[in-house]
PDB file of C-alpha atoms in Angstrom:
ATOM      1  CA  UNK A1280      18.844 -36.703  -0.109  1.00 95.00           C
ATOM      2  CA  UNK A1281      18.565 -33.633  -2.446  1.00 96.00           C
ATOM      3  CA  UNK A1282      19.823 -30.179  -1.111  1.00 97.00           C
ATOM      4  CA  UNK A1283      19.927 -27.022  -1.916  1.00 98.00           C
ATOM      5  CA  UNK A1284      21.380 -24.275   0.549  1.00 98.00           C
ATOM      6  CA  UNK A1285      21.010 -21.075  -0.167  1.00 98.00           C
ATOM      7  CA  UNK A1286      23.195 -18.001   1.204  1.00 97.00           C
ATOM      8  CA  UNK A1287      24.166 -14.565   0.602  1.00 97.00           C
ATOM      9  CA  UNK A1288      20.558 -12.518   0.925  1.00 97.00           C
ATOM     10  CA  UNK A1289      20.308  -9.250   3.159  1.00 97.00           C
ATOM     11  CA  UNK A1290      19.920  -5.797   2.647  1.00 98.00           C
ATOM     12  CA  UNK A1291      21.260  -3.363   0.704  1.00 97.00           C
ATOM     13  CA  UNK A1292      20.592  -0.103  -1.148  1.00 97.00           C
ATOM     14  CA  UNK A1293      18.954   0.691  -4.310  1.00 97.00           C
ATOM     15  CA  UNK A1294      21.721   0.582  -7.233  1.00 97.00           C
ATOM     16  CA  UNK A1295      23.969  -1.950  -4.871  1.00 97.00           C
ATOM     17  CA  UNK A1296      25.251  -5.111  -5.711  1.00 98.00           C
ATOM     18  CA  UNK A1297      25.195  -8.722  -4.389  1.00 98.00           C
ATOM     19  CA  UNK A1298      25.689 -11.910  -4.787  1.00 98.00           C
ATOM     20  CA  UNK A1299      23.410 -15.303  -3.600  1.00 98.00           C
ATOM     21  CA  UNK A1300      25.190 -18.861  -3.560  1.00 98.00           C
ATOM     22  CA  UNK A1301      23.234 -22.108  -3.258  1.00 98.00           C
ATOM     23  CA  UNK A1302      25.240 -25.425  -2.622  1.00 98.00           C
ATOM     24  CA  UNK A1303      24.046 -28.550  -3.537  1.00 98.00           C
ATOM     25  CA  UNK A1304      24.157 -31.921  -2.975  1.00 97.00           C
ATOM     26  CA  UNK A1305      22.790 -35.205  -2.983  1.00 97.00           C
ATOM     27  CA  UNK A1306      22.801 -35.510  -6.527  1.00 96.00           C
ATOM     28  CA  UNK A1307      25.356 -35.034  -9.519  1.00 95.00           C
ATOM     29  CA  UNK A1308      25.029 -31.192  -9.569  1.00 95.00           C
ATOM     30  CA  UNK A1309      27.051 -30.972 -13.065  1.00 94.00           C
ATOM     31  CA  UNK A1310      24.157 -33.257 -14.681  1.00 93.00           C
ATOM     32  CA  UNK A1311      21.305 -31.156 -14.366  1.00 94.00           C
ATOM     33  CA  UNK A1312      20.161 -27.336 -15.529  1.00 94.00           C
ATOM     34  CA  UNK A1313      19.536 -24.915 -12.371  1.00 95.00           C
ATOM     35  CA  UNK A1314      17.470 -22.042 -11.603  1.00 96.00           C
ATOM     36  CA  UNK A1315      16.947 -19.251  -9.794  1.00 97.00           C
ATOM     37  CA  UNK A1316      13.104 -18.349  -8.332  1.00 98.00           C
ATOM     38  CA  UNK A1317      11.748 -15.329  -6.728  1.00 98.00           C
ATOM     39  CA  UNK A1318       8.767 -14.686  -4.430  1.00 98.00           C
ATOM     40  CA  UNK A1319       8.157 -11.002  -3.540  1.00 98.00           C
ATOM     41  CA  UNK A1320       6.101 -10.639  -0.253  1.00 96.00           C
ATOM     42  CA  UNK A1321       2.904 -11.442  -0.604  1.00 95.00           C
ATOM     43  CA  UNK A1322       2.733 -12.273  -3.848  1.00 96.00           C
ATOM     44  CA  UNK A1323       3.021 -15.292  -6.150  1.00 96.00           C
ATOM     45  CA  UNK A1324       6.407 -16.805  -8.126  1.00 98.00           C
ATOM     46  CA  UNK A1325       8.465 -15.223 -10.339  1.00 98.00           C
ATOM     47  CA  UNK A1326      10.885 -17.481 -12.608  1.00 97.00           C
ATOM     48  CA  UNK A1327      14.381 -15.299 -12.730  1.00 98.00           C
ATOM     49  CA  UNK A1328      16.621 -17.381 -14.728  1.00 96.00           C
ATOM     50  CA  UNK A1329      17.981 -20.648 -15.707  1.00 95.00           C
ATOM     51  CA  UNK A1330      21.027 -22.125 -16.468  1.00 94.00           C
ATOM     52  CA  UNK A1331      22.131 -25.174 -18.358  1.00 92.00           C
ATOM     53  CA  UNK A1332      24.080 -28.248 -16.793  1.00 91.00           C
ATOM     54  CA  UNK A1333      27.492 -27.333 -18.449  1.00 88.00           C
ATOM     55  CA  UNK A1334      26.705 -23.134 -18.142  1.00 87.00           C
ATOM     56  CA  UNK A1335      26.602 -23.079 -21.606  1.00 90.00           C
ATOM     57  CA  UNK A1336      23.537 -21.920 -22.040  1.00 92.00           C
ATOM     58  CA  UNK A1337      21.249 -19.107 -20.207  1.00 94.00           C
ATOM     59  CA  UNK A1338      18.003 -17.490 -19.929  1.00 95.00           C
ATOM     60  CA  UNK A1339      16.545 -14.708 -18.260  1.00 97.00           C
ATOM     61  CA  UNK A1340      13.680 -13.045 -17.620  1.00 97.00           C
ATOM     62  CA  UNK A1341      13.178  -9.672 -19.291  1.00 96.00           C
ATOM     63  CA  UNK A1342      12.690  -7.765 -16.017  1.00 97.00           C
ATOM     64  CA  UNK A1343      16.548  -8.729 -14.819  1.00 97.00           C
ATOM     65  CA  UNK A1344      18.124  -9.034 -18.167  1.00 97.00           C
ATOM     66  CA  UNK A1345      21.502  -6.625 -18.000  1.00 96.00           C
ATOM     67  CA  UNK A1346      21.371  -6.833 -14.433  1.00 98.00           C
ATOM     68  CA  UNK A1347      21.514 -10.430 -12.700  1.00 98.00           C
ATOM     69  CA  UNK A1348      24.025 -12.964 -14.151  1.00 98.00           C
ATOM     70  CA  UNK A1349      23.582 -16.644 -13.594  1.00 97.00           C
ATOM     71  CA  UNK A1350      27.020 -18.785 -12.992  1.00 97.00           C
ATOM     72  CA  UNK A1351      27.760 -22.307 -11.261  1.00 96.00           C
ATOM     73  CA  UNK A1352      30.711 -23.864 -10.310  1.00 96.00           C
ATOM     74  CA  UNK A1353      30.298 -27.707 -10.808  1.00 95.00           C
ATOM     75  CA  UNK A1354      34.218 -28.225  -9.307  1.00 96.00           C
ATOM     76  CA  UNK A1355      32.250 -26.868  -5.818  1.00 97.00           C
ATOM     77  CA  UNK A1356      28.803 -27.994  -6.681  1.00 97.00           C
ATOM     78  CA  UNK A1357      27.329 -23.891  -6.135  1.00 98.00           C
ATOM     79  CA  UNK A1358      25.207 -22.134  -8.306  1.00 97.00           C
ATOM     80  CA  UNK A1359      25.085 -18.480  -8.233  1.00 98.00           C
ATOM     81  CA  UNK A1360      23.752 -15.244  -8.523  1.00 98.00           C
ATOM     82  CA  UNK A1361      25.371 -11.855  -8.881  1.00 98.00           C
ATOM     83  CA  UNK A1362      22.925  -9.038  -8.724  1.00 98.00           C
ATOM     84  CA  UNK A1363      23.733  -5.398  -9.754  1.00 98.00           C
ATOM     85  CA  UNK A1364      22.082  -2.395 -10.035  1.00 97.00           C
ATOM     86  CA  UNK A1365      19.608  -3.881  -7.637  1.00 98.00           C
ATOM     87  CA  UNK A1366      15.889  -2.161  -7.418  1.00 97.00           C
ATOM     88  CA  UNK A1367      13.573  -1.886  -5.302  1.00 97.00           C
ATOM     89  CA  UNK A1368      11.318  -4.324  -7.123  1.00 97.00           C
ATOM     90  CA  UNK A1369      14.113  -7.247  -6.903  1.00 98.00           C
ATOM     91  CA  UNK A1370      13.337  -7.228  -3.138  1.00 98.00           C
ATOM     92  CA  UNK A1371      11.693 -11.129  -2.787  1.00 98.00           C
ATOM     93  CA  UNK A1372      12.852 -14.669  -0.778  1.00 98.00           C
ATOM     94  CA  UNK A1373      15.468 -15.621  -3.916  1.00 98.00           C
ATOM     95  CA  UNK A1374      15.259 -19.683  -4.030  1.00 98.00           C
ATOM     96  CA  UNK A1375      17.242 -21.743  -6.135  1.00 98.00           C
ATOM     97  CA  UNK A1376      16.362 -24.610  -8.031  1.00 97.00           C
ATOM     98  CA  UNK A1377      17.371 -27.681  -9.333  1.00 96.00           C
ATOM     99  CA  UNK A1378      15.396 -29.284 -12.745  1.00 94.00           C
ATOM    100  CA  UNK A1379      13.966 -32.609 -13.123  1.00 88.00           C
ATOM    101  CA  UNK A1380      16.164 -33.670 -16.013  1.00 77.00           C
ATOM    102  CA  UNK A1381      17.026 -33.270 -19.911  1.00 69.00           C
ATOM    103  CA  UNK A1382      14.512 -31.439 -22.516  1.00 71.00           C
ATOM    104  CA  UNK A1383      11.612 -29.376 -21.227  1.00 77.00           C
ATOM    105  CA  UNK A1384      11.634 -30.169 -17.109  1.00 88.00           C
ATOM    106  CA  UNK A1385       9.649 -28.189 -14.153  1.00 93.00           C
ATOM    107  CA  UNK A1386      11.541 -27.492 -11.093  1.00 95.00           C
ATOM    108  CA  UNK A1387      11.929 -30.597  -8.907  1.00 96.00           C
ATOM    109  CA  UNK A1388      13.457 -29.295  -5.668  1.00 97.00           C
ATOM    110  CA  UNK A1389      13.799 -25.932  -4.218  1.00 98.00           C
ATOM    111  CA  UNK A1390      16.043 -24.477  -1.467  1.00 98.00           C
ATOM    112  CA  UNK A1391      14.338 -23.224   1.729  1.00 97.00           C
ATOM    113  CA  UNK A1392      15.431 -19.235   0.340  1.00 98.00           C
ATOM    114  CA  UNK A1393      17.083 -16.569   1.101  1.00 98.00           C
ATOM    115  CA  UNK A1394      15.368 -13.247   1.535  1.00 98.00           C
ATOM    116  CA  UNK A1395      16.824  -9.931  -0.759  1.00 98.00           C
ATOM    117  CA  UNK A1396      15.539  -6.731   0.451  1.00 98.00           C
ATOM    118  CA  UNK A1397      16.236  -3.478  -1.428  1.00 98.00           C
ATOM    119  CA  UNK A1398      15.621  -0.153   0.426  1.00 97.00           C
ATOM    120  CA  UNK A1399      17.715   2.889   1.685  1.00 95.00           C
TER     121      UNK A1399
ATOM    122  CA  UNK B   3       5.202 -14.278 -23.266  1.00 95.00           C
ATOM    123  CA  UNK B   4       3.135 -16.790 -22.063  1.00 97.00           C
ATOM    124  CA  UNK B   5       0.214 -15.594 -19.702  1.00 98.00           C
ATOM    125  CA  UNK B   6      -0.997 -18.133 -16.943  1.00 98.00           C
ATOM    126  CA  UNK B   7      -4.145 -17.562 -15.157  1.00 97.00           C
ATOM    127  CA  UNK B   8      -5.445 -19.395 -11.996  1.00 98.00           C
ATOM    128  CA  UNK B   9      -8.836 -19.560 -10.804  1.00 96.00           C
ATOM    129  CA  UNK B  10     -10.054 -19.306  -8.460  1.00 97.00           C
ATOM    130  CA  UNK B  11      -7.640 -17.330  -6.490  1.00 97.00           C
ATOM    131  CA  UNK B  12      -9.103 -17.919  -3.371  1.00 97.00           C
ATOM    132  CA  UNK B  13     -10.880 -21.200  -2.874  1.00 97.00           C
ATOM    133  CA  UNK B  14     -12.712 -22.240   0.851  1.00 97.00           C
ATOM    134  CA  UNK B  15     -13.393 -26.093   1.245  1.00 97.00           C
ATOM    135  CA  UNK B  16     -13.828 -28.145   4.382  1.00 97.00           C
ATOM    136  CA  UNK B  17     -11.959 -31.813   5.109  1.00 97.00           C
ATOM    137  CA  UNK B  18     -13.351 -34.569   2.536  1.00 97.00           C
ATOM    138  CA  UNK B  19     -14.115 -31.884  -0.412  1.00 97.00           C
ATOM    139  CA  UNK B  20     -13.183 -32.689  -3.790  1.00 98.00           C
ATOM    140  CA  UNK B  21     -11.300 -29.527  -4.786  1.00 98.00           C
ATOM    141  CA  UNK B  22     -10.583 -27.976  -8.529  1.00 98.00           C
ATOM    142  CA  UNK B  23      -7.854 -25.903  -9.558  1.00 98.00           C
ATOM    143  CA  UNK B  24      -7.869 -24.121 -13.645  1.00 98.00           C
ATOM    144  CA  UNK B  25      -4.761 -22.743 -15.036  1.00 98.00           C
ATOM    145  CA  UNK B  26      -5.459 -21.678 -18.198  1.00 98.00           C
ATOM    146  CA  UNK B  27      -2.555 -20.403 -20.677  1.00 98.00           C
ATOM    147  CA  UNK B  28      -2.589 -17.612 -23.002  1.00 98.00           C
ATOM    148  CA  UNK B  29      -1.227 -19.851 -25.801  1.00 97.00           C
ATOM    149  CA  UNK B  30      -0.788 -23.595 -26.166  1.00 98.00           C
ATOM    150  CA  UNK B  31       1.692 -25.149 -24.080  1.00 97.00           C
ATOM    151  CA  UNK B  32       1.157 -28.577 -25.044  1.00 97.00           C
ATOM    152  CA  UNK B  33       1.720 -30.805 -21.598  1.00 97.00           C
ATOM    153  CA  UNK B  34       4.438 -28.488 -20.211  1.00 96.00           C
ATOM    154  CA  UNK B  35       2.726 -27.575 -16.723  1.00 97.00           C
ATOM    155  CA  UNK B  36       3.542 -28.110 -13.328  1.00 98.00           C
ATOM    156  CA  UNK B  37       1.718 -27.772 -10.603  1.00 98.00           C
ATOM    157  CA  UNK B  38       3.539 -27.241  -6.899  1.00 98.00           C
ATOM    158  CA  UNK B  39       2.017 -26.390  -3.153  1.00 98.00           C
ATOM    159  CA  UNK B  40       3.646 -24.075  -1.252  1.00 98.00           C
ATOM    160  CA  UNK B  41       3.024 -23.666   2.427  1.00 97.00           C
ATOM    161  CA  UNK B  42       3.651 -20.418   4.362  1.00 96.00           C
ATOM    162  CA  UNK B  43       7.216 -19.396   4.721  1.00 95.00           C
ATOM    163  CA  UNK B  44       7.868 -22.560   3.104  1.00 97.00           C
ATOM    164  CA  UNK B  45       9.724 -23.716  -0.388  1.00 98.00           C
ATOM    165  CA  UNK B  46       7.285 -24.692  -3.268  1.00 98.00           C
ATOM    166  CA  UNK B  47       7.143 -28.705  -3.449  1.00 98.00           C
ATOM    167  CA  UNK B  48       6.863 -30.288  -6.834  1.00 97.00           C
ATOM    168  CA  UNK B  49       3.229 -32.004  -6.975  1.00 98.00           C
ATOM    169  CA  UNK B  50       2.645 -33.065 -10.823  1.00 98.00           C
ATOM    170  CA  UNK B  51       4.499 -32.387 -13.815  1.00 96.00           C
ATOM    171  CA  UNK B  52       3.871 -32.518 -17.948  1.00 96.00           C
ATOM    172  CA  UNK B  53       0.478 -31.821 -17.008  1.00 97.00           C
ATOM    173  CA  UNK B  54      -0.751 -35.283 -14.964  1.00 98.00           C
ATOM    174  CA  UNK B  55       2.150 -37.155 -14.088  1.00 97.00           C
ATOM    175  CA  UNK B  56       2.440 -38.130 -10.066  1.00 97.00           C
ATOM    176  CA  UNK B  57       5.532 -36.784  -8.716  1.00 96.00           C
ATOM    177  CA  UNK B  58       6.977 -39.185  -6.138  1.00 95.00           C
ATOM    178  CA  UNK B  59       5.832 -39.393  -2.918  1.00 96.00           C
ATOM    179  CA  UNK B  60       2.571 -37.119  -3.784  1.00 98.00           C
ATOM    180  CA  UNK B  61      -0.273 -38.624  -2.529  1.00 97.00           C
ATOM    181  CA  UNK B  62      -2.680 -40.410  -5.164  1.00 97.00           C
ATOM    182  CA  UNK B  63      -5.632 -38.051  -4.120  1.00 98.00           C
ATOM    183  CA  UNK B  64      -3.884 -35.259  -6.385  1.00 98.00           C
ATOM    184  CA  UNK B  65      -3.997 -35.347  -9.945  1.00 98.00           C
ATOM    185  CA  UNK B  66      -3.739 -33.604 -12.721  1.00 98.00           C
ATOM    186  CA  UNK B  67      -5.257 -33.188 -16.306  1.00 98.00           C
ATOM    187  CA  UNK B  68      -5.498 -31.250 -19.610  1.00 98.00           C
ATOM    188  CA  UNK B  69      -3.518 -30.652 -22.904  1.00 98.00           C
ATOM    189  CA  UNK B  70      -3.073 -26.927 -25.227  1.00 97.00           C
ATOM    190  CA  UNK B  71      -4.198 -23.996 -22.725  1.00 98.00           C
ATOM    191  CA  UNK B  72      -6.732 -25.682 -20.222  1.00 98.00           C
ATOM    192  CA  UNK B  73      -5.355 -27.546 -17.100  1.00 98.00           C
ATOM    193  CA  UNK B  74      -6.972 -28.471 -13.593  1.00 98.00           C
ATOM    194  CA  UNK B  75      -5.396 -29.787 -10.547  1.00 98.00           C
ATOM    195  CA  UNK B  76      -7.879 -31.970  -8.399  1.00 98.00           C
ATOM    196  CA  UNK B  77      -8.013 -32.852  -4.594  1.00 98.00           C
ATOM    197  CA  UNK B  78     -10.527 -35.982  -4.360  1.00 98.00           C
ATOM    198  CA  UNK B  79     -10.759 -35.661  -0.894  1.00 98.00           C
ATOM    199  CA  UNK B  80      -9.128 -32.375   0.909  1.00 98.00           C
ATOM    200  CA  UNK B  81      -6.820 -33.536   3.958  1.00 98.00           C
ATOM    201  CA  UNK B  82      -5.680 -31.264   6.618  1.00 97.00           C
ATOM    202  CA  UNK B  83      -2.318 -31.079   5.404  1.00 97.00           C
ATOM    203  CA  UNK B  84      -3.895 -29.601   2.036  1.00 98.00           C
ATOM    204  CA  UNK B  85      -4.548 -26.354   2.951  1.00 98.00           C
ATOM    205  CA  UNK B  86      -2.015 -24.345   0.983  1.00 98.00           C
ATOM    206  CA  UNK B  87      -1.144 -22.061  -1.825  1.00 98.00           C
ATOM    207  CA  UNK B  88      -0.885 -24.092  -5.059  1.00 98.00           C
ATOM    208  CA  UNK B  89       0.584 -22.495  -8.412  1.00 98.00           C
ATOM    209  CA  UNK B  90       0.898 -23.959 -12.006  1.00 98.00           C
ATOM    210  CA  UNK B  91       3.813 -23.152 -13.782  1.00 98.00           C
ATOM    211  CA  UNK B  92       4.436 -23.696 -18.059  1.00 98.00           C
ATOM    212  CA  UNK B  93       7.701 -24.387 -19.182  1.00 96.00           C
ATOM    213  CA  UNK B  94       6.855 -24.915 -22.173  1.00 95.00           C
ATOM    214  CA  UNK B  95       9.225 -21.998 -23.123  1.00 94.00           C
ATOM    215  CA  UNK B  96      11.192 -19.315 -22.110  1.00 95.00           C
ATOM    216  CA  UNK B  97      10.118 -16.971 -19.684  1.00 96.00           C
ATOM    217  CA  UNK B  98       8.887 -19.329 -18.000  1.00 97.00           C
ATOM    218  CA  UNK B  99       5.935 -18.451 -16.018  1.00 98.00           C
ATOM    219  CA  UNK B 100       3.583 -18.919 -12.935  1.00 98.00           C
ATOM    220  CA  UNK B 101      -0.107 -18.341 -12.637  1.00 98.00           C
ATOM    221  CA  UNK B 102      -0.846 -16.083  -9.569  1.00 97.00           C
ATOM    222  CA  UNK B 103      -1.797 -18.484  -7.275  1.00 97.00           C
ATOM    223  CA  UNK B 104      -4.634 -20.541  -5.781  1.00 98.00           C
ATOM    224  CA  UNK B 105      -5.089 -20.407  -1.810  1.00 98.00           C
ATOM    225  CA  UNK B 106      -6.841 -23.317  -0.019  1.00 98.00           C
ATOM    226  CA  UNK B 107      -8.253 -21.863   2.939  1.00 97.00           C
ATOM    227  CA  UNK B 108     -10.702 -23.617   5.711  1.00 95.00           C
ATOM    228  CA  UNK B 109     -14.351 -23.144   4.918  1.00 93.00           C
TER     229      UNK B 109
END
């Protein structure tokens, strides 16, 4: 059985730092790309960033670019997330994902979450 | 980037309804759209991907079609369990993005 268990999420000020894991298993974590999902309250799903099976290739969307760095470790089977210079706009239930497979592929299971909140 | 646009974004049906869902893309996206439900305080679940393909375990009363910029996600017959918030998503390239949302509610 797929999982995907996120950690990591909380509060912290505007301009602070953090960083989200999300362990996986249930499946060969170092075959397939990742991602990273965002959902801020009340409102619909934001795509953050992607990253490819070996980490040798990312993506990310314009509004973190600079900011939010996608990593994985496929020795420990975590993906990650650092997040600096955080805003108030980043606050949003962060899940991670994992992809269906090779070439262009939707997300095909999600973590339950875990809820970022930026505020002094 | 891509722009994705649901409608309706509130839809009310009763049990048995056949329900329609339109995503409709800015620019062609060929087959590259997903659709997932997402339940309240709950993870988005995979429902159909490359526009009308059956993920696993979805029931056969959800389906998908459409091709280029026009997509709809049908409910033959609305079950309890159906009442949700479904998006589509196109991933057809990078950023990918997600219409705004389509809520289910009771009528």
């Amino acid at each position: 059985e797929v999982q995907l268990l996120e950690s990591g999420g909380g509060l912290v000020q505007p301009g602070g730092s953090l960083r989200l894991s999300c362990a996986a298993s249930g499946f060969t974590f170092s075959a397939y790309a990742m991602s990273w999902v965002r959902q801020a309250p009340g409102k619909g799903l934001e795509w953050v960033s992607t990253l490819s099976s070996t980490g040798g290739s990312t993506y990310y969307a314009d509004s973190v670019k600079g900011r939010l760095t996608i990593s994985r470790d496929n020795s420990k089977n975590t993906l990650y997330l650092q997040m600096n210079s955080l805003r108030a706009e980043d606050t949003a239930v962060y899940y991670c994902a994992k992809d269906y497979g090779s070439g262009p592929t939707p997300c095909e299971y999600w973590g339950q979450g875990t809820l970022v909140t930026v505020s002094s | 980037d891509i722009q994705m646009t649901q409608s309706p974004s509130t839809l009310s049906a009763s049990v048995g309804d056949r329900v329609t869902i339109t995503c409709r893309a800015s620019q062609s996206i060929g087959s590259w759209l997903a659709w997932y439900q997402q339940k309240p305080g709950k993870a988005p679940k995979l429902l159909i991907f490359k526009a009308s393909t059956l993920q696993s375990g979805v029931p056969s009363r959800f389906s998908g079609s459409g091709s280029g910029t026009e997509f709809t996600l049908t409910i033959s017959s609305l079950q309890p369990d159906d009442f949700a918030t479904y998006h589509c998503q196109q991933y057809n390239s990078y950023p990918w993005t997600f219409g705004q949302g389509t809520k289910v509610e009771t009528k």
